[in-house]
Coordinates of C-alpha atoms and ligand atoms in Angstrom, one line a residue:
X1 CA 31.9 -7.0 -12.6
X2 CA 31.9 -3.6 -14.5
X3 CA 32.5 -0.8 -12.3
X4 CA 32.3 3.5 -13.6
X5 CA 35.4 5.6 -13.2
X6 CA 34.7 9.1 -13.4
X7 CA 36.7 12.0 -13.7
X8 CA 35.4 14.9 -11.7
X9 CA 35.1 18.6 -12.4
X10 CA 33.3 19.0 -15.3
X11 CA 30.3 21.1 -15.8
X12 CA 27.2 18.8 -17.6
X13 CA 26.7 21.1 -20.6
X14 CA 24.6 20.4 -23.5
X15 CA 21.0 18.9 -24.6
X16 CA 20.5 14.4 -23.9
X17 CA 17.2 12.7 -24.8
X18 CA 15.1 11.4 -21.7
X19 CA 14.4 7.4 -22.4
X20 CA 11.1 5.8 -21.4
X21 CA 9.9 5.5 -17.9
X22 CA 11.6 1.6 -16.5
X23 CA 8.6 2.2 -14.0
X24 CA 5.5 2.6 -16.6
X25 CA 7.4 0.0 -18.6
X26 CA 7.3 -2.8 -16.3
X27 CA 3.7 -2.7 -15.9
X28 CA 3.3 -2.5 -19.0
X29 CA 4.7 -4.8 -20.1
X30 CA 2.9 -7.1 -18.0
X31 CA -0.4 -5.9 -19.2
X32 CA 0.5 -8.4 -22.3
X33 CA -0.6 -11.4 -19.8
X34 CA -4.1 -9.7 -20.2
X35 CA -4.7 -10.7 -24.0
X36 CA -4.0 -12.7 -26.2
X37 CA -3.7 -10.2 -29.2
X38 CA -0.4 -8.2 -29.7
X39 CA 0.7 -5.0 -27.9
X40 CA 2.9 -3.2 -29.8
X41 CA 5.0 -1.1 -27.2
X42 CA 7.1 2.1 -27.9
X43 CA 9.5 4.4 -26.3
X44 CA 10.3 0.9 -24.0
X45 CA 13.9 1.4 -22.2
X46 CA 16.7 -0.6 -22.6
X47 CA 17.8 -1.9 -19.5
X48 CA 18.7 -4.7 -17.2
X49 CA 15.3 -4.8 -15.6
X50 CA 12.9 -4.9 -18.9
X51 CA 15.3 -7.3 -20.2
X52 CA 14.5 -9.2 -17.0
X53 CA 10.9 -9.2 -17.3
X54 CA 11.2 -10.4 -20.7
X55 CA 12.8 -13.5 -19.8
X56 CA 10.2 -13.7 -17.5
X57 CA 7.2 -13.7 -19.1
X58 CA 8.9 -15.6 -22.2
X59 CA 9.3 -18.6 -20.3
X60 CA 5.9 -18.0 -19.8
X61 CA 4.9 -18.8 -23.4
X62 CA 4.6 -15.2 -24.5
X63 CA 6.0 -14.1 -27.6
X64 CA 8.4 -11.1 -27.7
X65 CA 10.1 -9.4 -30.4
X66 CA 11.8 -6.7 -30.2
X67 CA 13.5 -3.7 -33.2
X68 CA 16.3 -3.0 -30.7
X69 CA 15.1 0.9 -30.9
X70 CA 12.8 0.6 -28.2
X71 CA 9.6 -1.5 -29.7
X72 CA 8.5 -4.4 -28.5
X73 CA 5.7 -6.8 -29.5
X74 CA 4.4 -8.8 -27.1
X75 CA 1.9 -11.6 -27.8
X76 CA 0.7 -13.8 -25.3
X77 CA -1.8 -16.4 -27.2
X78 CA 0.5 -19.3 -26.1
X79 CA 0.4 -18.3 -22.6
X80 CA 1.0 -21.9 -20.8
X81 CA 2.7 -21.3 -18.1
X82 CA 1.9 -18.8 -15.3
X83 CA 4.2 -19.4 -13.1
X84 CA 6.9 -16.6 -11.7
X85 CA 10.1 -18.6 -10.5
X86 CA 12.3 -17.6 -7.7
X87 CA 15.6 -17.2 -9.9
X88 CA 14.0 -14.3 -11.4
X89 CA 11.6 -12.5 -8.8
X90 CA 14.6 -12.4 -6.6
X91 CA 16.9 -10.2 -9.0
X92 CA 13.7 -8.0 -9.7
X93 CA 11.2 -7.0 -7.5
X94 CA 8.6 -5.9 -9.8
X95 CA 8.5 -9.7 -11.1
X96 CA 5.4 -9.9 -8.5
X97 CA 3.2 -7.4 -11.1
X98 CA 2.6 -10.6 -13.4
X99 CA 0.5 -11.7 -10.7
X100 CA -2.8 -9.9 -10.7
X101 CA -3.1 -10.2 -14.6
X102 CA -1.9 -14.2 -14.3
X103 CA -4.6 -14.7 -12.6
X104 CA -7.3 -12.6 -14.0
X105 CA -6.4 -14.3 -17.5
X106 CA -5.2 -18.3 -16.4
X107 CA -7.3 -18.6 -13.1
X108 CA -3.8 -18.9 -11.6
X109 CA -0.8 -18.5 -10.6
X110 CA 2.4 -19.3 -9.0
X111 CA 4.6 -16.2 -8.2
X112 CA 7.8 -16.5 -6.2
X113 CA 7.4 -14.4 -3.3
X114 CA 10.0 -11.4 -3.5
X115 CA 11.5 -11.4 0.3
X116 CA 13.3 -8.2 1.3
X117 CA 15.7 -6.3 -0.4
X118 CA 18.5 -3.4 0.0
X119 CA 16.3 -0.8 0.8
X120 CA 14.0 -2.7 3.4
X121 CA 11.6 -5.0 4.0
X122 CA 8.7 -4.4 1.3
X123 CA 6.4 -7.0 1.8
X124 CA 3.7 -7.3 -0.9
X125 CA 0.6 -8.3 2.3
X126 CA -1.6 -5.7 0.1
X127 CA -1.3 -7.1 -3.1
X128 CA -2.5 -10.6 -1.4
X129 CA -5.2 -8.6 0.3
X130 CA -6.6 -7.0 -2.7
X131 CA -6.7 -10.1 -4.7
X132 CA -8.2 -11.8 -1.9
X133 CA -11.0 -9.3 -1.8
X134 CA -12.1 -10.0 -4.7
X135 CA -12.8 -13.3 -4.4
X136 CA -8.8 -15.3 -4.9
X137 CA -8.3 -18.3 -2.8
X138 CA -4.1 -17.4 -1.9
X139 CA -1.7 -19.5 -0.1
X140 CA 1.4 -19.5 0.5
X141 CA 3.7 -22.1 0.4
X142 CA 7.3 -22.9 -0.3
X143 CA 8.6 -19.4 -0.6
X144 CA 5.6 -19.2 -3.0
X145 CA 2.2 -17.3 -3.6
X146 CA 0.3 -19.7 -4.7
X147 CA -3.5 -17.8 -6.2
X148 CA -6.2 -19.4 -7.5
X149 CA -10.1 -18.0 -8.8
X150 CA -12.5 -19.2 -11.1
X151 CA -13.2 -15.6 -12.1
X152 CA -12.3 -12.4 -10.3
X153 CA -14.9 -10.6 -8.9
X154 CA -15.1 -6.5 -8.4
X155 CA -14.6 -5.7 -4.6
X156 CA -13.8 -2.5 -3.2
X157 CA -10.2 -2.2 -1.3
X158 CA -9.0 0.2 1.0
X159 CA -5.1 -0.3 1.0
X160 CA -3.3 0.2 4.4
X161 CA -0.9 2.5 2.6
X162 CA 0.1 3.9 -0.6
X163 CA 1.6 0.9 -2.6
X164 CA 2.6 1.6 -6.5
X165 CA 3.1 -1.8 -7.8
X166 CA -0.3 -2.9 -5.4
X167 CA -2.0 -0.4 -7.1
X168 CA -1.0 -1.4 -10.4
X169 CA -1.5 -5.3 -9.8
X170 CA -4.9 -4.6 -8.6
X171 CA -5.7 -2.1 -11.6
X172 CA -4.8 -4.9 -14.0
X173 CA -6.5 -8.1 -12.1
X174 CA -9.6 -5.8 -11.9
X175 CA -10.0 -5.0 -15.7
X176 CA -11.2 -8.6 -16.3
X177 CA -12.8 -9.2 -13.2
X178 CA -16.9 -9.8 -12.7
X179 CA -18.3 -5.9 -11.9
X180 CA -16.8 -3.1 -10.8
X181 CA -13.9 -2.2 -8.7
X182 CA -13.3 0.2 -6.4
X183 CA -9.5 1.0 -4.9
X184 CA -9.2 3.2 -2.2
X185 CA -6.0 5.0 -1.3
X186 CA -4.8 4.2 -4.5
X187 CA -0.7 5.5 -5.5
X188 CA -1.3 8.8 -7.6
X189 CA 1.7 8.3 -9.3
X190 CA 2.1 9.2 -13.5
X191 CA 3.1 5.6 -14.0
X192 CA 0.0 4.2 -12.7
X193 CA -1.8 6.8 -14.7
X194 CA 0.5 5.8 -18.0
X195 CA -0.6 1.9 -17.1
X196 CA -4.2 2.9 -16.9
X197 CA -3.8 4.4 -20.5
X198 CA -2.4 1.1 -22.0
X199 CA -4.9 -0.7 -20.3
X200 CA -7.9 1.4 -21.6
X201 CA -6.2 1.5 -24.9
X202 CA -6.7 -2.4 -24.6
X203 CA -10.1 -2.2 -24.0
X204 CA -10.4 -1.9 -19.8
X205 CA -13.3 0.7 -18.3
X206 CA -11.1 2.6 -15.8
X207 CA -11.5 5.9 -14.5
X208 CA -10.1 7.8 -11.7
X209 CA -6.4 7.2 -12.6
X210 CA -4.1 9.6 -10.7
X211 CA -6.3 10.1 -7.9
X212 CA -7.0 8.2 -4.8
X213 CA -10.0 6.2 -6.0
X214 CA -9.8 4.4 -9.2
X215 CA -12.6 2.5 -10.6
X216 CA -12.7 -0.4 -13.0
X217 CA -15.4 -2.0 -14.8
X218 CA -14.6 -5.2 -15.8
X219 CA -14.5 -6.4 -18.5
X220 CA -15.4 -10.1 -20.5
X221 CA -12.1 -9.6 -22.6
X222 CA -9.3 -7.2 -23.8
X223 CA -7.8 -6.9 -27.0
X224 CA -4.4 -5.5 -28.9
X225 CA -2.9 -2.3 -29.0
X226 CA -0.3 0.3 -30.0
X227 CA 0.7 2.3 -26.8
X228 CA 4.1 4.5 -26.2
X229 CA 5.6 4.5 -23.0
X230 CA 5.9 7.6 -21.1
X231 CA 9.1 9.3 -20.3
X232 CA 11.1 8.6 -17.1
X233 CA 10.4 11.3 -14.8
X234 CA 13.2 9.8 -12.1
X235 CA 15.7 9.7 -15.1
X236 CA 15.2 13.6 -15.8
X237 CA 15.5 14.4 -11.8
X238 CA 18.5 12.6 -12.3
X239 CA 20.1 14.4 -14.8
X240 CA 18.8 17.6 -13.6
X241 CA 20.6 17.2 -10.3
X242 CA 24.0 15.9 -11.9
X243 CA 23.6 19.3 -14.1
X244 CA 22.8 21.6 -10.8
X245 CA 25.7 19.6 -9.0
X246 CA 28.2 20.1 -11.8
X247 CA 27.6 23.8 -12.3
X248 CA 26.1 23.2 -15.6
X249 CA 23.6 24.0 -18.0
X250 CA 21.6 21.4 -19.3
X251 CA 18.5 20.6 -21.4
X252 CA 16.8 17.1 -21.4
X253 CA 14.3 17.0 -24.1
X254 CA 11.4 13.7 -24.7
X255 CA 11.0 14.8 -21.1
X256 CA 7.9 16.6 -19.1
X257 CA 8.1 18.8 -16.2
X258 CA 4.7 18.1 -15.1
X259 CA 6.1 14.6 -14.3
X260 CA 8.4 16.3 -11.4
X261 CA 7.2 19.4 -10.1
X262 CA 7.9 18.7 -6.6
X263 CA 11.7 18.1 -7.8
X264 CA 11.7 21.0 -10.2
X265 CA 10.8 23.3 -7.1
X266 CA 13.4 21.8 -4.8
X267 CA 16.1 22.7 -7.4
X268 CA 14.8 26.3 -7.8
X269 CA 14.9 26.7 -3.8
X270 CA 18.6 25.5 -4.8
X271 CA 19.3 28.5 -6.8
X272 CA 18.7 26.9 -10.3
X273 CA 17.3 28.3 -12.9
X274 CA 14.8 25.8 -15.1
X275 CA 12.9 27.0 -17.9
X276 CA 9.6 23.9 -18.6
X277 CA 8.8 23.8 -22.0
X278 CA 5.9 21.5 -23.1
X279 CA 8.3 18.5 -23.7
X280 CA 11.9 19.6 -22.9
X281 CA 13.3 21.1 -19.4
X282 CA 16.4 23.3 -19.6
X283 CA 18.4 24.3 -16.2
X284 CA 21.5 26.3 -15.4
X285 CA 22.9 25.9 -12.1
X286 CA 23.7 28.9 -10.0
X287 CA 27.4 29.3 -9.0
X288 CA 26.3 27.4 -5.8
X289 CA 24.0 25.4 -4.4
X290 CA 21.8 26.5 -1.7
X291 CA 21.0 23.3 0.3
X292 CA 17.4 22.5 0.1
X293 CA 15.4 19.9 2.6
X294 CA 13.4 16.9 1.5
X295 CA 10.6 14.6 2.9
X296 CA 9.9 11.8 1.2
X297 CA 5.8 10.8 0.4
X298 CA 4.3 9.2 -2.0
X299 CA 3.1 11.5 -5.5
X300 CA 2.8 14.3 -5.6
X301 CA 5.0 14.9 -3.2
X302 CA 9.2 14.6 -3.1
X303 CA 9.7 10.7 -4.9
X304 CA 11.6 8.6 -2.7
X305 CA 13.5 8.0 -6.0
X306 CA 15.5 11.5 -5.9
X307 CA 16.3 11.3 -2.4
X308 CA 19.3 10.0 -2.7
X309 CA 20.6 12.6 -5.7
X310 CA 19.8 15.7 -3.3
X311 CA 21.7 13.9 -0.8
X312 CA 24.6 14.6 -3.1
X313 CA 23.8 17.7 -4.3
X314 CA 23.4 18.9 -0.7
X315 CA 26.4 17.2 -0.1
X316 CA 28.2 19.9 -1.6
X317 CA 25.7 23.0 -1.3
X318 CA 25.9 25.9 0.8
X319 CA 24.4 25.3 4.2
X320 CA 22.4 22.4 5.8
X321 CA 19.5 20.5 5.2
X322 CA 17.2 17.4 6.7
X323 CA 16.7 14.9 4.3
X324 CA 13.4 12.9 5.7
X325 CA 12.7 9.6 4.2
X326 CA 9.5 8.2 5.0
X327 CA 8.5 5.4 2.3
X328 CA 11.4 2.9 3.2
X329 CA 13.1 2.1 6.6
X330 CA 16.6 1.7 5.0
X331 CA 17.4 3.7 2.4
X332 CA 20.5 6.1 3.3
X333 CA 22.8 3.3 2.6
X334 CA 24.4 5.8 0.0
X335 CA 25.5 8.3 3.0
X336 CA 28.2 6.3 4.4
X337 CA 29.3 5.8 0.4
X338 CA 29.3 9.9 0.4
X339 CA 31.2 10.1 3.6
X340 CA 34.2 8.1 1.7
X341 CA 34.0 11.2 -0.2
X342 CA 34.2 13.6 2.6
X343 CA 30.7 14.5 2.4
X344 CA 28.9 15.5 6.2
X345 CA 26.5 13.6 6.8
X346 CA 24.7 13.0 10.2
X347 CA 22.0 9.6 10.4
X348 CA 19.5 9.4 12.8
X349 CA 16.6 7.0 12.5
X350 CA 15.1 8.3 9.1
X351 CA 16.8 11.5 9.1
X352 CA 19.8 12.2 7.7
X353 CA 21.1 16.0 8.5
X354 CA 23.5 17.0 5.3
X355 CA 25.6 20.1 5.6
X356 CA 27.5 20.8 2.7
X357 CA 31.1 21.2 2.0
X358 CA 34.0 23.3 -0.5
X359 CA 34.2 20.3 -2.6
X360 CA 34.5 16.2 -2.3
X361 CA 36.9 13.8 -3.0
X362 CA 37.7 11.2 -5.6
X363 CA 37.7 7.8 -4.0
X364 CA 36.3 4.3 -4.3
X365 CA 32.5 3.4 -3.5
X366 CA 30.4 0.7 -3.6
X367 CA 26.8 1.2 -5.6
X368 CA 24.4 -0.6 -3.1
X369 CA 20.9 0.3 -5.1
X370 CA 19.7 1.8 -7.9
X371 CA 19.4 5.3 -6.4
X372 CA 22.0 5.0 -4.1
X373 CA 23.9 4.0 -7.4
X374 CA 23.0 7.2 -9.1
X375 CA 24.2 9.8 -5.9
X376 CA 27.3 8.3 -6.3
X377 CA 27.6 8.9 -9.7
X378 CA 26.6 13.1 -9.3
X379 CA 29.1 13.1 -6.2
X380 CA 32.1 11.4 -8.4
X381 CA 30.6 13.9 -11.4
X382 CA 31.5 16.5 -8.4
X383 CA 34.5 15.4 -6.2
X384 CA 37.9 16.2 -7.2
X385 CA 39.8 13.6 -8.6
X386 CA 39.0 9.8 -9.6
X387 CA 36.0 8.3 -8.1
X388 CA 35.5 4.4 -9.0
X389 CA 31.8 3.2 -8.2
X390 CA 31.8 -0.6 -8.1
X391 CA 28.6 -3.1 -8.6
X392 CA 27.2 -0.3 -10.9
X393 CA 25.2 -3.2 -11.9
X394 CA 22.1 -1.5 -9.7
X395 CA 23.1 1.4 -12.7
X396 CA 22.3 -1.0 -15.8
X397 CA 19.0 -1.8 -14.2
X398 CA 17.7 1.8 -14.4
X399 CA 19.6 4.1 -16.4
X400 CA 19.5 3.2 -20.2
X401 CA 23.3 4.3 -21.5
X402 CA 24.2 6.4 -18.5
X403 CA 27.7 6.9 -19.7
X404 CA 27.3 7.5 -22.8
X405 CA 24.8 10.6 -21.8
X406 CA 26.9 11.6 -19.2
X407 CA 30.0 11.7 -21.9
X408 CA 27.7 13.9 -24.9
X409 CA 27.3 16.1 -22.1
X410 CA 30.7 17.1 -21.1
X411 CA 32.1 14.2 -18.4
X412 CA 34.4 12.4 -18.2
X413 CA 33.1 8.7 -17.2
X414 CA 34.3 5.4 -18.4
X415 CA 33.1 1.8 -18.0
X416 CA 35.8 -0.6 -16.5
X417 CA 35.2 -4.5 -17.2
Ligands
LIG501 C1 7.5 1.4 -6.5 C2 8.7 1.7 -7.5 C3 9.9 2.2 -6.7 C4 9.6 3.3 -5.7 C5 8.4 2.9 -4.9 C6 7.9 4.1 -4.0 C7 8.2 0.3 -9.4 C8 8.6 -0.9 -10.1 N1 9.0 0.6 -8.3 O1 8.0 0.3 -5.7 O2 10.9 2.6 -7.6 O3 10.7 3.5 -4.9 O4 7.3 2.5 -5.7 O5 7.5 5.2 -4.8 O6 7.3 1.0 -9.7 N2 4.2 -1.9 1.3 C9 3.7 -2.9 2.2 N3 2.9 -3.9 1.7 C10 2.6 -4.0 0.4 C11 3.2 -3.1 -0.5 C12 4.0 -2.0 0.0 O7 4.0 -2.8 3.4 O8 1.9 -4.9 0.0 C13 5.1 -0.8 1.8 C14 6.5 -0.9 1.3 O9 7.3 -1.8 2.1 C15 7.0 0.5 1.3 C16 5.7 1.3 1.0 O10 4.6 0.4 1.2 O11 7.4 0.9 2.6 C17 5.6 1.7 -0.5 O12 5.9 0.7 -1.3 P1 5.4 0.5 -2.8 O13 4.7 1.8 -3.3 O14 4.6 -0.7 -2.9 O15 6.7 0.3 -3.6 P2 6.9 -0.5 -4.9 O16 5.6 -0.6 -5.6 O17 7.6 -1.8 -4.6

């Protein structure tokens, strides 16, 4: 298993290219199962987890080619075979978005249920619920959803709570469905928004993306289209923090501020200065980090996603600070990683109380998630010394050439095999 041995003590300096957004992507790419024309994707990431979901809906019957630059054609005419199995939902959660446009194409589907994973529970009730709603017959049995309807009709759903890849399974089941369809408390975030574009690019009658109540007309049939992915907005927070953390100076272009303002803020409470240009972000770190509290909700406020990387940065800032994560019931499992490195951390249900210190130290850690994965990397970026982060697997799933970034822009990181 590869693991990352960094070097610590370099300042990130210099300019990297943002990829496209893994989350918009994923969707996205599912939105093929819609049609059977072509949709010609750009900007597409490459990483563990699209490669994943390629497999997935290839042994589907859908045809995918790919330049290797980031453009993928997906055609799904020979779609034969709707069925999700459990060998691939369980290494990939977001296996369970070919269900709402499975069955709004085929009439059905099988889709292995996901279970739990690292970061807690995340069942996927309100995906069921929705689809029941409007008008699927769901069971489920051995370890399986099993969804069946003649045709989908419109409904209007009020989710329990703030789900992105509900949202987005519902958004896409809806587009073909009988009349209109109304979702309530719908996720807000830019990825649903970028999925609502594709989809209306393809023909769908949606409106209210980005809000809290998104509407869909359906309709009889969607068609091809050309769509580019949008930027990943968790990959800039990313590389912003590693900058502020380092004591660099840094500019991410393909990028857009308005993607992260809630994370932009947080690092100018921390002392850094960021300049937003329409597509590039530039940011030089102060000689210090002041710490900065964060409480997780879903967008626009603080993403769950960068939790974990201002649990470094405050790691190693001056003062303390509450991290509050309310999304997910387990997801500080990259605080007893940073105590390894002599960070201060105190844990208390979904708390975790940070106050910083001079300076970390190198050591070995274990990569547990993606996130968790990516703290790691900013505090071994920091600490004095060798850090080696093992399983960095969780890395390749999200972050499209980390090292080789991170190495343009002054670290030192190497992959071990
Ligand atoms: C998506 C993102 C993930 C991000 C998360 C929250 C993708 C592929 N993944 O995950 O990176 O961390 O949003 O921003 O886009 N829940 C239920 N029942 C459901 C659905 C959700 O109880 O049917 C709960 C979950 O357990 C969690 C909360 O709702 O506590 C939010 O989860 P959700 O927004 O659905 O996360 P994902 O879409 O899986």
């Amino acid at each position: 298993m590869d693991k990352l041995l960094i070097e610590g003590g370099a300042p990130l300096v210099g300019e990297a290219a943002v990829s496209g957004a893994k989350n918009a992507a994923l969707p996205i790419i599912c939105a093929s199962l819609l049609c059977g024309d072509s949709l010609n994707l750009s900007n597409v990431p490459q990483l563990n987890d699209v490669a994943t979901m390629r497999r997935l809906i290839g042994q589907m019957g859908i045809e995918v080619t790919a330049d290797g630059g980031g453009t993928l054609t997906l055609n799904s005419r020979r779609l034969n075979n709707p069925v999700a199995p459990y060998e691939m939902v369980k290494t990939m959660r977001a296996s369970i978005l070919v269900l709402g446009p499975l069955l709004a194409r085929c009439g059905e589907a099988k889709v292995s249920m996901p279970g739990g994973c690292a970061i807690g529970a995340r069942p996927v009730d309100q995906h069921i619920k929705g689809l029941q709603a409007m008008g699927a017959e769901i069971r489920v049995e051995g370890g399986y959803v099993l969804a069946q309807a003649r045709r989908l009709k419109g409904a209007r759903i009020v989710t329990d709570m703030v789900t992105v890849t509900g949202t987005e399974n519902l958004m896409m089941a809806a587009t073909l469905a009988e009349g209109e369809t109304i979702i309530e408390n719908a996720a807000c975030e830019p990825e649903v928004v970028d999925l609502a574009r594709c989809l209306t690019a393809m023909g769908a009658k949606i409106s209210g993306a980005g809000s809290s109540r998104v509407s869909i007309q359906g309709v009889q049939a969607l068609h091809g289209a050309d769509y580019r992915v949008m930027p990943d907005r968790i990959e800039t927070g990313t590389y912003l923090c590693a900058a502020a953390a380092t004591r660099g100076a840094i500019v991410l272009t393909r990028t857009s501020a308005a993607l992260l303002e809630s994370v932009i803020d947080k690092l100018r409470e921390a002392g850094c200065a960021i300049d937003c240009r329409p597509d590039s972000i530039a940011l030089q770190a102060p000689p210090r980090l002041k710490s900065v509290s964060v409480r997780t909700a879903p967008y626009p406020a603080f993403p769950t996603d960068m939790q974990a990387q201002f649990m470094a940065i405050d790691s190693v800032a001056e003062g303390s600070a509450v991290i509050h994560e309310t999304i997910f019931e387990n997801r500080f499992m990259h605080a007893v990683e940073l105590l390894r490195l002599g960070a201060d951390i105190r844990i208390d249900a979904n708390n975790a109380v940070v106050t910083g210190v001079p300076a970390l130290d190198g050591a070995t850690v274990m990569a547990t998630d993606l996130r968790a994965s990516a703290s790691l990397v900013i505090a071994g970026l920091v600490a004095q010394g060798e850090t080696l982060i093992e399983r960095i697997y969780h890395l390749d799933r999200g972050y499209e050439r980390i090292e080789e970034k991170l190495t343009r822009l002054g670290a030192n990181v190497r992959r071990v095999r």
